[in-house]
mmCIF file of C-alpha atoms in Angstrom:
data_model
loop_
_atom_site.group_PDB
_atom_site.id
_atom_site.type_symbol
_atom_site.label_atom_id
_atom_site.label_comp_id
_atom_site.label_asym_id
_atom_site.label_seq_id
_atom_site.Cartn_x
_atom_site.Cartn_y
_atom_site.Cartn_z
ATOM 1 C CA MET W 1 -10.420 -12.378 13.659
ATOM 2 C CA ALA W 2 -8.015 -15.183 13.300
ATOM 3 C CA LEU W 3 -10.355 -18.082 12.216
ATOM 4 C CA LEU W 4 -11.787 -15.770 10.344
ATOM 5 C CA TRP W 5 -8.710 -15.548 8.219
ATOM 6 C CA LEU W 6 -7.998 -18.847 8.444
ATOM 7 C CA VAL W 7 -11.478 -19.270 6.578
ATOM 8 C CA MET W 8 -10.951 -17.395 3.810
ATOM 9 C CA PHE W 9 -8.018 -18.220 3.203
ATOM 10 C CA LEU W 10 -9.334 -22.058 2.895
ATOM 11 C CA PHE W 11 -12.117 -21.144 0.669
ATOM 12 C CA SER W 12 -10.494 -19.227 -1.470
ATOM 13 C CA ARG W 13 -7.751 -22.997 -1.686
ATOM 14 C CA VAL W 14 -10.084 -24.647 -2.688
ATOM 15 C CA PHE W 15 -10.750 -22.529 -5.187
ATOM 16 C CA MET W 16 -7.727 -21.972 -6.267
ATOM 17 C CA PHE W 17 -7.836 -26.202 -6.559
ATOM 18 C CA TYR W 18 -11.002 -25.965 -8.808
ATOM 19 C CA SER W 19 -10.090 -23.581 -10.735
ATOM 20 C CA GLU W 20 -7.160 -24.802 -11.644
ATOM 21 C CA TYR W 21 -9.085 -28.601 -11.933
ATOM 22 C CA GLN W 22 -10.765 -27.462 -14.213
ATOM 23 C CA ALA W 23 -9.259 -24.916 -16.252
ATOM 24 C CA ALA W 24 -6.029 -26.921 -16.502
ATOM 25 C CA SER W 25 -4.588 -27.857 -19.402
ATOM 26 C CA GLU W 26 -3.685 -31.370 -18.453
ATOM 27 C CA VAL W 27 -7.979 -32.588 -18.506
ATOM 28 C CA ALA W 28 -7.752 -30.972 -22.626
ATOM 29 C CA GLN W 29 -4.392 -32.254 -22.492
ATOM 30 C CA ARG W 30 -4.895 -36.126 -21.212
ATOM 31 C CA GLU W 31 -8.654 -35.634 -23.594
ATOM 32 C CA ASP W 32 -6.474 -34.437 -26.606
ATOM 33 C CA ASP W 33 -3.513 -37.036 -25.884
ATOM 34 C CA GLU W 34 -5.662 -40.378 -25.421
ATOM 35 C CA TRP W 35 -6.096 -41.158 -29.953
ATOM 36 C CA LEU W 36 -1.852 -40.684 -30.062
ATOM 37 C CA ARG W 37 -1.606 -42.728 -26.693
ATOM 38 C CA VAL W 38 -3.882 -45.189 -29.418
ATOM 39 C CA LYS W 39 -1.352 -45.004 -31.614
ATOM 40 C CA CYS W 40 1.781 -45.016 -30.050
ATOM 41 C CA LYS W 41 0.300 -48.688 -28.844
ATOM 42 C CA ASP W 42 0.679 -49.755 -32.629
ATOM 43 C CA PRO W 43 4.424 -51.271 -32.986
ATOM 44 C CA GLU W 44 4.349 -50.834 -36.386
ATOM 45 C CA PHE W 45 3.007 -46.192 -35.916
ATOM 46 C CA PHE W 46 5.724 -46.466 -33.134
ATOM 47 C CA HIS W 47 8.509 -48.010 -35.682
ATOM 48 C CA LYS W 48 7.567 -44.854 -37.984
ATOM 49 C CA ILE W 49 8.074 -41.989 -35.553
ATOM 50 C CA LYS W 50 11.613 -43.424 -34.160
ATOM 51 C CA GLN W 51 12.969 -40.293 -33.716
ATOM 52 C CA HIS W 52 10.292 -39.225 -31.949
ATOM 53 C CA THR W 53 9.189 -41.755 -29.305
ATOM 54 C CA ASP W 54 10.034 -39.523 -26.615
ATOM 55 C CA LEU W 55 6.774 -38.165 -27.418
ATOM 56 C CA CYS W 56 4.695 -41.648 -27.065
ATOM 57 C CA LEU W 57 6.813 -41.575 -23.346
ATOM 58 C CA LYS W 58 5.269 -38.211 -22.900
ATOM 59 C CA VAL W 59 2.286 -39.054 -23.785
ATOM 60 C CA GLU W 60 1.624 -41.828 -21.380
ATOM 61 C CA ALA W 61 4.032 -40.621 -18.524
ATOM 62 C CA ASN W 62 0.399 -37.675 -19.118
ATOM 63 C CA ALA W 63 -1.394 -40.744 -18.544
ATOM 64 C CA MET W 64 -0.758 -42.105 -15.850
ATOM 65 C CA ARG W 65 -0.716 -38.538 -13.488
ATOM 66 C CA SER W 66 -3.734 -37.860 -11.521
ATOM 67 C CA CYS W 67 -5.247 -34.963 -11.867
ATOM 68 C CA ALA W 68 -6.451 -34.033 -9.069
ATOM 69 C CA LEU W 69 -2.823 -34.417 -7.751
ATOM 70 C CA VAL W 70 -1.193 -32.056 -11.017
ATOM 71 C CA ALA W 71 -4.041 -29.108 -9.559
ATOM 72 C CA LEU W 72 -3.505 -29.509 -6.018
ATOM 73 C CA ASN W 73 -0.162 -28.563 -7.057
ATOM 74 C CA ARG W 74 0.033 -25.647 -8.778
ATOM 75 C CA VAL W 75 -2.480 -24.242 -6.120
ATOM 76 C CA PHE W 76 0.589 -24.879 -3.758
ATOM 77 C CA THR W 77 3.076 -23.498 -5.482
ATOM 78 C CA SER W 78 1.194 -20.643 -6.146
ATOM 79 C CA THR W 79 -0.024 -20.476 -2.346
ATOM 80 C CA TYR W 80 2.113 -17.356 -0.501
ATOM 81 C CA LEU W 81 1.888 -15.457 2.813
ATOM 82 C CA CYS W 82 0.716 -12.231 1.174
ATOM 83 C CA GLY W 83 -1.962 -13.304 -0.694
ATOM 84 C CA TYR W 84 -1.259 -14.399 -4.899
ATOM 85 C CA ASN W 85 1.415 -13.150 -5.411
ATOM 86 C CA SER W 86 4.950 -13.522 -3.495
ATOM 87 C CA CYS W 87 5.936 -10.580 -0.904
ATOM 88 C CA ALA W 88 9.239 -10.577 -2.808
ATOM 89 C CA ASP W 89 6.746 -9.166 -5.914
ATOM 90 C CA TYR W 90 5.334 -6.708 -3.383
ATOM 91 C CA ALA W 91 7.909 -5.833 -2.178
ATOM 92 C CA SER W 92 9.513 -4.804 -5.749
ATOM 93 C CA ALA W 93 7.031 -3.225 -6.247
ATOM 94 C CA ALA W 94 7.197 -1.153 -3.771
ATOM 95 C CA LEU W 95 10.611 -0.236 -4.191
ATOM 96 C CA LEU W 96 10.309 -0.082 -7.949
ATOM 97 C CA TRP W 97 6.738 2.393 -7.326
ATOM 98 C CA PHE W 98 9.254 4.366 -4.361
ATOM 99 C CA MET W 99 12.334 4.797 -6.735
ATOM 100 C CA GLY W 100 10.022 6.290 -9.505
ATOM 101 C CA LEU W 101 8.827 8.834 -7.578
ATOM 102 C CA SER W 102 11.951 9.605 -5.708
ATOM 103 C CA ILE W 103 12.838 11.671 -7.121
ATOM 104 C CA PRO W 104 9.661 14.430 -6.878
ATOM 105 C CA ALA W 105 9.205 13.488 -3.579
ATOM 106 C CA LEU W 106 12.839 15.047 -2.723
ATOM 107 C CA VAL W 107 11.408 18.364 -4.285
ATOM 108 C CA LEU W 108 8.337 18.454 -2.758
ATOM 109 C CA THR W 109 10.326 17.366 0.012
ATOM 110 C CA GLY W 110 12.767 19.393 -0.305
ATOM 111 C CA LEU W 111 9.844 22.336 -1.485
ATOM 112 C CA VAL W 112 7.894 22.048 1.887
ATOM 113 C CA VAL W 113 11.644 21.809 3.949
ATOM 114 C CA LEU W 114 12.301 25.516 2.280
ATOM 115 C CA PHE W 115 8.372 26.922 2.278
ATOM 116 C CA VAL W 116 7.208 26.178 5.634
ATOM 117 C CA PRO W 117 9.793 27.956 7.801
ATOM 118 C CA THR W 118 9.448 30.766 5.477
ATOM 119 C CA LEU W 119 5.779 30.815 6.067
ATOM 120 C CA LEU W 120 5.479 29.932 8.886
ATOM 121 C CA TYR W 121 7.874 32.408 10.598
ATOM 122 C CA PRO W 122 5.777 35.933 10.345
ATOM 123 C CA VAL W 123 3.068 33.874 11.863
ATOM 124 C CA TYR W 124 4.586 33.166 14.438
ATOM 125 C CA ASN W 125 6.583 35.671 15.119
ATOM 126 C CA ALA W 126 3.487 38.044 14.846
ATOM 127 C CA HIS W 127 2.279 35.842 17.861
ATOM 128 C CA LEU W 128 4.629 36.265 19.277
ATOM 129 C CA ASN W 129 4.370 39.913 19.363
ATOM 130 C CA ARG W 130 1.015 40.138 20.382
ATOM 131 C CA ILE W 131 2.435 37.749 23.329
ATOM 132 C CA ALA W 132 4.709 40.469 24.475
ATOM 133 C CA ASP W 133 2.730 42.759 23.309
ATOM 134 C CA ARG W 134 -0.154 41.840 26.475
ATOM 135 C CA ARG W 135 2.536 41.396 28.492
ATOM 136 C CA VAL W 136 3.792 44.407 28.649
ATOM 137 C CA LEU W 137 0.317 46.442 28.769
ATOM 138 C CA SER W 138 -0.592 44.389 31.553
ATOM 139 C CA LEU W 139 2.701 45.281 33.087
ATOM 140 C CA TYR W 140 2.889 48.392 33.038
ATOM 141 C CA ASN W 141 -0.508 50.143 32.521
ATOM 142 C CA ALA W 142 -2.779 48.125 34.395
ATOM 143 C CA PRO W 143 -2.184 49.309 37.062
ATOM 144 C CA TYR W 144 -2.926 52.856 36.421
ATOM 145 C CA GLY W 145 -6.048 52.159 34.521
ATOM 146 C CA LEU W 146 -7.740 51.664 31.168
ATOM 147 C CA GLN W 147 -8.178 55.218 31.529
ATOM 148 C CA HIS W 148 -4.478 56.839 32.148
ATOM 149 C CA TYR W 149 -3.575 55.072 29.862
ATOM 150 C CA ALA W 150 -6.218 55.701 27.111
ATOM 151 C CA SER W 151 -5.900 59.221 28.312
ATOM 152 C CA SER W 152 -1.839 60.087 27.722
ATOM 153 C CA GLN W 153 -0.407 57.729 24.887
ATOM 154 C CA GLN W 154 -3.724 59.089 21.877
ATOM 155 C CA SER W 155 -0.785 58.766 19.429
ATOM 156 C CA THR W 156 0.480 55.240 20.271
ATOM 157 C CA SER W 157 -3.324 52.976 20.198
ATOM 158 C CA TYR W 158 -4.390 49.090 20.244
ATOM 159 C CA PRO W 159 -7.860 49.382 19.538
ATOM 160 C CA ILE W 160 -8.042 46.204 18.842
ATOM 161 C CA MET W 161 -6.505 44.792 22.192
ATOM 162 C CA ILE W 162 -7.601 47.369 24.471
ATOM 163 C CA GLU W 163 -10.171 44.083 25.912
ATOM 164 C CA PRO W 164 -7.758 41.301 25.541
ATOM 165 C CA VAL W 165 -5.256 43.499 27.788
ATOM 166 C CA MET W 166 -8.294 44.259 30.539
ATOM 167 C CA ASP W 167 -8.593 40.254 30.828
ATOM 168 C CA ASP W 168 -4.821 40.074 31.314
ATOM 169 C CA ALA W 169 -4.643 43.420 33.222
ATOM 170 C CA LYS W 170 -7.433 41.541 35.521
ATOM 171 C CA LYS W 171 -5.492 37.515 35.359
ATOM 172 C CA MET W 172 -3.175 38.999 37.262
ATOM 173 C CA VAL W 173 -3.695 40.477 40.584
#
């Protein structure tokens, strides 16, 4: 896996070098500056641009530079561990995104903290009541049998819980 990452990283850097070399303004600038470079060698032209002699010096310095080294320098300056942008840029973008969502996230968290217990408490309470009812029915009514319980307690019948009560009673015995 690391080898694949290394190969892909090198491939991306070679592609970046190629695109920088092709699109580098150095090649186009060198072609554009060729006329000025020839003119700067003329003493009469050099004398006429007294205040702008640094322009001729810049053109000559640019002509001495290697386009490949300029492209390689741009590739090295734009190479980061986190991809095409620096890790600090990604961290600051994530922090700005989080800060932008902080008020809605805080409100959402507050609503969840307030309403989830409010919604879950009745469900949990009903579950605990069912467990307690099964326990009471299995402990106190199973020894006399289901027929005895059904005939003696007509007013408080649990039609849904009749079968689970018997199952619980059988497990207890």
